[in-house]
Amino acid sequence: MKDADNLIVRLSFEFALDIIKYCEELELSRKYVLAKQLLKSGTSIGANIREAQNAESKADFIHKFKIAAKEIEETQYWLDLCLYAESYPDPIGLVEKIKSITNIVNKIIISSKTNR
């Protein structure tokens, strides 16, 4: 994996792999619509973070991390639906993992804005 020594790149990549596994479980349960939504937003987090690693400017870097933050919010929404819907498999561990990613992404955005 590219940038394996970068904590947020590694965590978001591992999270995407976990999302893929969970979405496969959803599809086995015939929960296709939510599986598709969650797969798109959950894997997009890492894609935007990876893209930010080659940003053209500090503003571009911040912009890509803000997009990742929006994808995090959407992913949290889908995970919450899965968590509270009785007929859905429990998204074990994913809720806690995304909280950690959220904290790191927010700190990166804040520190990048103050270090302009």
PDB file of C-alpha atoms in Angstrom:
ATOM      1  CA  MET A   1       0.000   0.000   0.000  1.00  0.00           C
ATOM      2  CA  LYS A   2       1.260   3.438  -0.935  1.00  0.00           C
ATOM      3  CA  ASP A   3       1.980   5.791   2.010  1.00  0.00           C
ATOM      4  CA  ALA A   4       1.675   2.932   4.540  1.00  0.00           C
ATOM      5  CA  ASP A   5       3.689   4.960   7.074  1.00  0.00           C
ATOM      6  CA  ASN A   6       1.113   7.787   6.952  1.00  0.00           C
ATOM      7  CA  LEU A   7      -1.351   7.069   9.793  1.00  0.00           C
ATOM      8  CA  ILE A   8      -4.493   8.568   8.264  1.00  0.00           C
ATOM      9  CA  VAL A   9      -3.795   7.039   4.847  1.00  0.00           C
ATOM     10  CA  ARG A  10      -3.330   3.627   6.465  1.00  0.00           C
ATOM     11  CA  LEU A  11      -6.389   3.916   8.739  1.00  0.00           C
ATOM     12  CA  SER A  12      -8.679   5.088   5.937  1.00  0.00           C
ATOM     13  CA  PHE A  13      -7.439   2.295   3.653  1.00  0.00           C
ATOM     14  CA  GLU A  14      -8.022  -0.346   6.333  1.00  0.00           C
ATOM     15  CA  PHE A  15     -11.453   1.165   7.011  1.00  0.00           C
ATOM     16  CA  ALA A  16     -12.312   0.914   3.306  1.00  0.00           C
ATOM     17  CA  LEU A  17     -11.378  -2.774   3.355  1.00  0.00           C
ATOM     18  CA  ASP A  18     -13.642  -3.276   6.388  1.00  0.00           C
ATOM     19  CA  ILE A  19     -16.457  -1.411   4.608  1.00  0.00           C
ATOM     20  CA  ILE A  20     -16.085  -3.699   1.598  1.00  0.00           C
ATOM     21  CA  LYS A  21     -16.425  -6.769   3.838  1.00  0.00           C
ATOM     22  CA  TYR A  22     -19.458  -5.322   5.618  1.00  0.00           C
ATOM     23  CA  CYS A  23     -21.130  -4.349   2.345  1.00  0.00           C
ATOM     24  CA  GLU A  24     -20.596  -7.881   1.042  1.00  0.00           C
ATOM     25  CA  GLU A  25     -22.388  -9.089   4.172  1.00  0.00           C
ATOM     26  CA  LEU A  26     -25.216  -6.622   3.486  1.00  0.00           C
ATOM     27  CA  GLU A  27     -25.538  -7.885  -0.067  1.00  0.00           C
ATOM     28  CA  LEU A  28     -25.743 -11.483   1.171  1.00  0.00           C
ATOM     29  CA  SER A  29     -28.659 -10.275   3.306  1.00  0.00           C
ATOM     30  CA  ARG A  30     -30.168  -8.660   0.181  1.00  0.00           C
ATOM     31  CA  LYS A  31     -29.700  -5.133   1.558  1.00  0.00           C
ATOM     32  CA  TYR A  32     -28.518  -3.865  -1.821  1.00  0.00           C
ATOM     33  CA  VAL A  33     -29.473  -0.192  -1.657  1.00  0.00           C
ATOM     34  CA  LEU A  34     -27.748   0.551   1.642  1.00  0.00           C
ATOM     35  CA  ALA A  35     -24.781  -1.632   0.660  1.00  0.00           C
ATOM     36  CA  LYS A  36     -24.260   0.460  -2.479  1.00  0.00           C
ATOM     37  CA  GLN A  37     -24.557   3.791  -0.645  1.00  0.00           C
ATOM     38  CA  LEU A  38     -22.241   2.705   2.161  1.00  0.00           C
ATOM     39  CA  LEU A  39     -19.682   1.215  -0.205  1.00  0.00           C
ATOM     40  CA  LYS A  40     -19.471   4.449  -2.194  1.00  0.00           C
ATOM     41  CA  SER A  41     -19.148   6.835   0.753  1.00  0.00           C
ATOM     42  CA  GLY A  42     -17.039   4.532   2.940  1.00  0.00           C
ATOM     43  CA  THR A  43     -14.392   3.925   0.303  1.00  0.00           C
ATOM     44  CA  SER A  44     -14.432   7.536  -0.886  1.00  0.00           C
ATOM     45  CA  ILE A  45     -12.988   8.705   2.447  1.00  0.00           C
ATOM     46  CA  GLY A  46      -9.655   7.022   1.804  1.00  0.00           C
ATOM     47  CA  ALA A  47      -9.653   7.935  -1.869  1.00  0.00           C
ATOM     48  CA  ASN A  48      -9.905  11.646  -1.027  1.00  0.00           C
ATOM     49  CA  ILE A  49      -7.280  11.375   1.701  1.00  0.00           C
ATOM     50  CA  ARG A  50      -4.934   9.577  -0.706  1.00  0.00           C
ATOM     51  CA  GLU A  51      -5.591  12.207  -3.370  1.00  0.00           C
ATOM     52  CA  ALA A  52      -4.773  14.962  -0.858  1.00  0.00           C
ATOM     53  CA  GLN A  53      -1.284  13.521  -0.483  1.00  0.00           C
ATOM     54  CA  ASN A  54      -0.491  14.903  -3.936  1.00  0.00           C
ATOM     55  CA  ALA A  55      -2.375  18.181  -3.605  1.00  0.00           C
ATOM     56  CA  GLU A  56      -1.262  21.085  -5.763  1.00  0.00           C
ATOM     57  CA  SER A  57      -1.417  23.573  -2.891  1.00  0.00           C
ATOM     58  CA  LYS A  58      -2.273  23.892   0.787  1.00  0.00           C
ATOM     59  CA  ALA A  59      -5.770  25.049  -0.205  1.00  0.00           C
ATOM     60  CA  ASP A  60      -6.193  21.993  -2.441  1.00  0.00           C
ATOM     61  CA  PHE A  61      -4.990  19.753   0.409  1.00  0.00           C
ATOM     62  CA  ILE A  62      -7.542  21.269   2.809  1.00  0.00           C
ATOM     63  CA  HIS A  63     -10.280  21.042   0.181  1.00  0.00           C
ATOM     64  CA  LYS A  64      -9.681  17.321  -0.355  1.00  0.00           C
ATOM     65  CA  PHE A  65      -9.701  16.683   3.390  1.00  0.00           C
ATOM     66  CA  LYS A  66     -12.976  18.608   3.661  1.00  0.00           C
ATOM     67  CA  ILE A  67     -14.455  16.339   0.998  1.00  0.00           C
ATOM     68  CA  ALA A  68     -13.225  13.355   3.031  1.00  0.00           C
ATOM     69  CA  ALA A  69     -14.939  14.881   6.096  1.00  0.00           C
ATOM     70  CA  LYS A  70     -18.225  15.112   4.159  1.00  0.00           C
ATOM     71  CA  GLU A  71     -17.891  11.477   3.102  1.00  0.00           C
ATOM     72  CA  ILE A  72     -17.275  10.573   6.744  1.00  0.00           C
ATOM     73  CA  GLU A  73     -20.551  12.253   7.726  1.00  0.00           C
ATOM     74  CA  GLU A  74     -22.450  10.384   5.028  1.00  0.00           C
ATOM     75  CA  THR A  75     -20.831   7.091   6.000  1.00  0.00           C
ATOM     76  CA  GLN A  76     -21.707   7.682   9.649  1.00  0.00           C
ATOM     77  CA  TYR A  77     -25.327   8.202   8.605  1.00  0.00           C
ATOM     78  CA  TRP A  78     -25.488   4.888   6.722  1.00  0.00           C
ATOM     79  CA  LEU A  79     -23.746   3.086   9.594  1.00  0.00           C
ATOM     80  CA  ASP A  80     -26.209   4.577  12.075  1.00  0.00           C
ATOM     81  CA  LEU A  81     -29.094   3.309   9.949  1.00  0.00           C
ATOM     82  CA  CYS A  82     -27.550  -0.162   9.915  1.00  0.00           C
ATOM     83  CA  LEU A  83     -26.923   0.024  13.646  1.00  0.00           C
ATOM     84  CA  TYR A  84     -30.497   0.960  14.535  1.00  0.00           C
ATOM     85  CA  ALA A  85     -32.411  -1.002  11.886  1.00  0.00           C
ATOM     86  CA  GLU A  86     -33.404  -4.297  13.457  1.00  0.00           C
ATOM     87  CA  SER A  87     -33.083  -6.324  10.266  1.00  0.00           C
ATOM     88  CA  TYR A  88     -29.512  -5.234   9.453  1.00  0.00           C
ATOM     89  CA  PRO A  89     -26.276  -6.896  10.545  1.00  0.00           C
ATOM     90  CA  ASP A  90     -24.467  -4.998  13.292  1.00  0.00           C
ATOM     91  CA  PRO A  91     -21.641  -2.856  11.849  1.00  0.00           C
ATOM     92  CA  ILE A  92     -19.293  -4.186  14.551  1.00  0.00           C
ATOM     93  CA  GLY A  93     -16.234  -2.010  14.997  1.00  0.00           C
ATOM     94  CA  LEU A  94     -16.939   0.262  12.033  1.00  0.00           C
ATOM     95  CA  VAL A  95     -18.610   2.938  14.162  1.00  0.00           C
ATOM     96  CA  GLU A  96     -15.592   3.144  16.490  1.00  0.00           C
ATOM     97  CA  LYS A  97     -13.107   3.131  13.612  1.00  0.00           C
ATOM     98  CA  ILE A  98     -14.839   5.979  11.828  1.00  0.00           C
ATOM     99  CA  LYS A  99     -14.820   8.032  15.048  1.00  0.00           C
ATOM    100  CA  SER A 100     -11.031   7.733  15.182  1.00  0.00           C
ATOM    101  CA  ILE A 101     -10.724   8.671  11.530  1.00  0.00           C
ATOM    102  CA  THR A 102     -13.047  11.640  12.089  1.00  0.00           C
ATOM    103  CA  ASN A 103     -10.909  12.954  14.947  1.00  0.00           C
ATOM    104  CA  ILE A 104      -7.704  12.719  12.919  1.00  0.00           C
ATOM    105  CA  VAL A 105      -9.216  14.264   9.778  1.00  0.00           C
ATOM    106  CA  ASN A 106     -10.647  17.179  11.772  1.00  0.00           C
ATOM    107  CA  LYS A 107      -7.294  17.795  13.472  1.00  0.00           C
ATOM    108  CA  ILE A 108      -5.511  17.744  10.109  1.00  0.00           C
ATOM    109  CA  ILE A 109      -7.979  20.271   8.658  1.00  0.00           C
ATOM    110  CA  ILE A 110      -7.671  22.591  11.686  1.00  0.00           C
ATOM    111  CA  SER A 111      -3.883  22.416  11.841  1.00  0.00           C
ATOM    112  CA  SER A 112      -3.569  22.918   8.074  1.00  0.00           C
ATOM    113  CA  LYS A 113      -5.722  26.044   8.255  1.00  0.00           C
ATOM    114  CA  THR A 114      -3.676  27.531  11.112  1.00  0.00           C
ATOM    115  CA  ASN A 115      -0.339  26.734   9.436  1.00  0.00           C
ATOM    116  CA  ARG A 116      -1.058  28.577   6.192  1.00  0.00           C
TER     117      ARG A 116
END
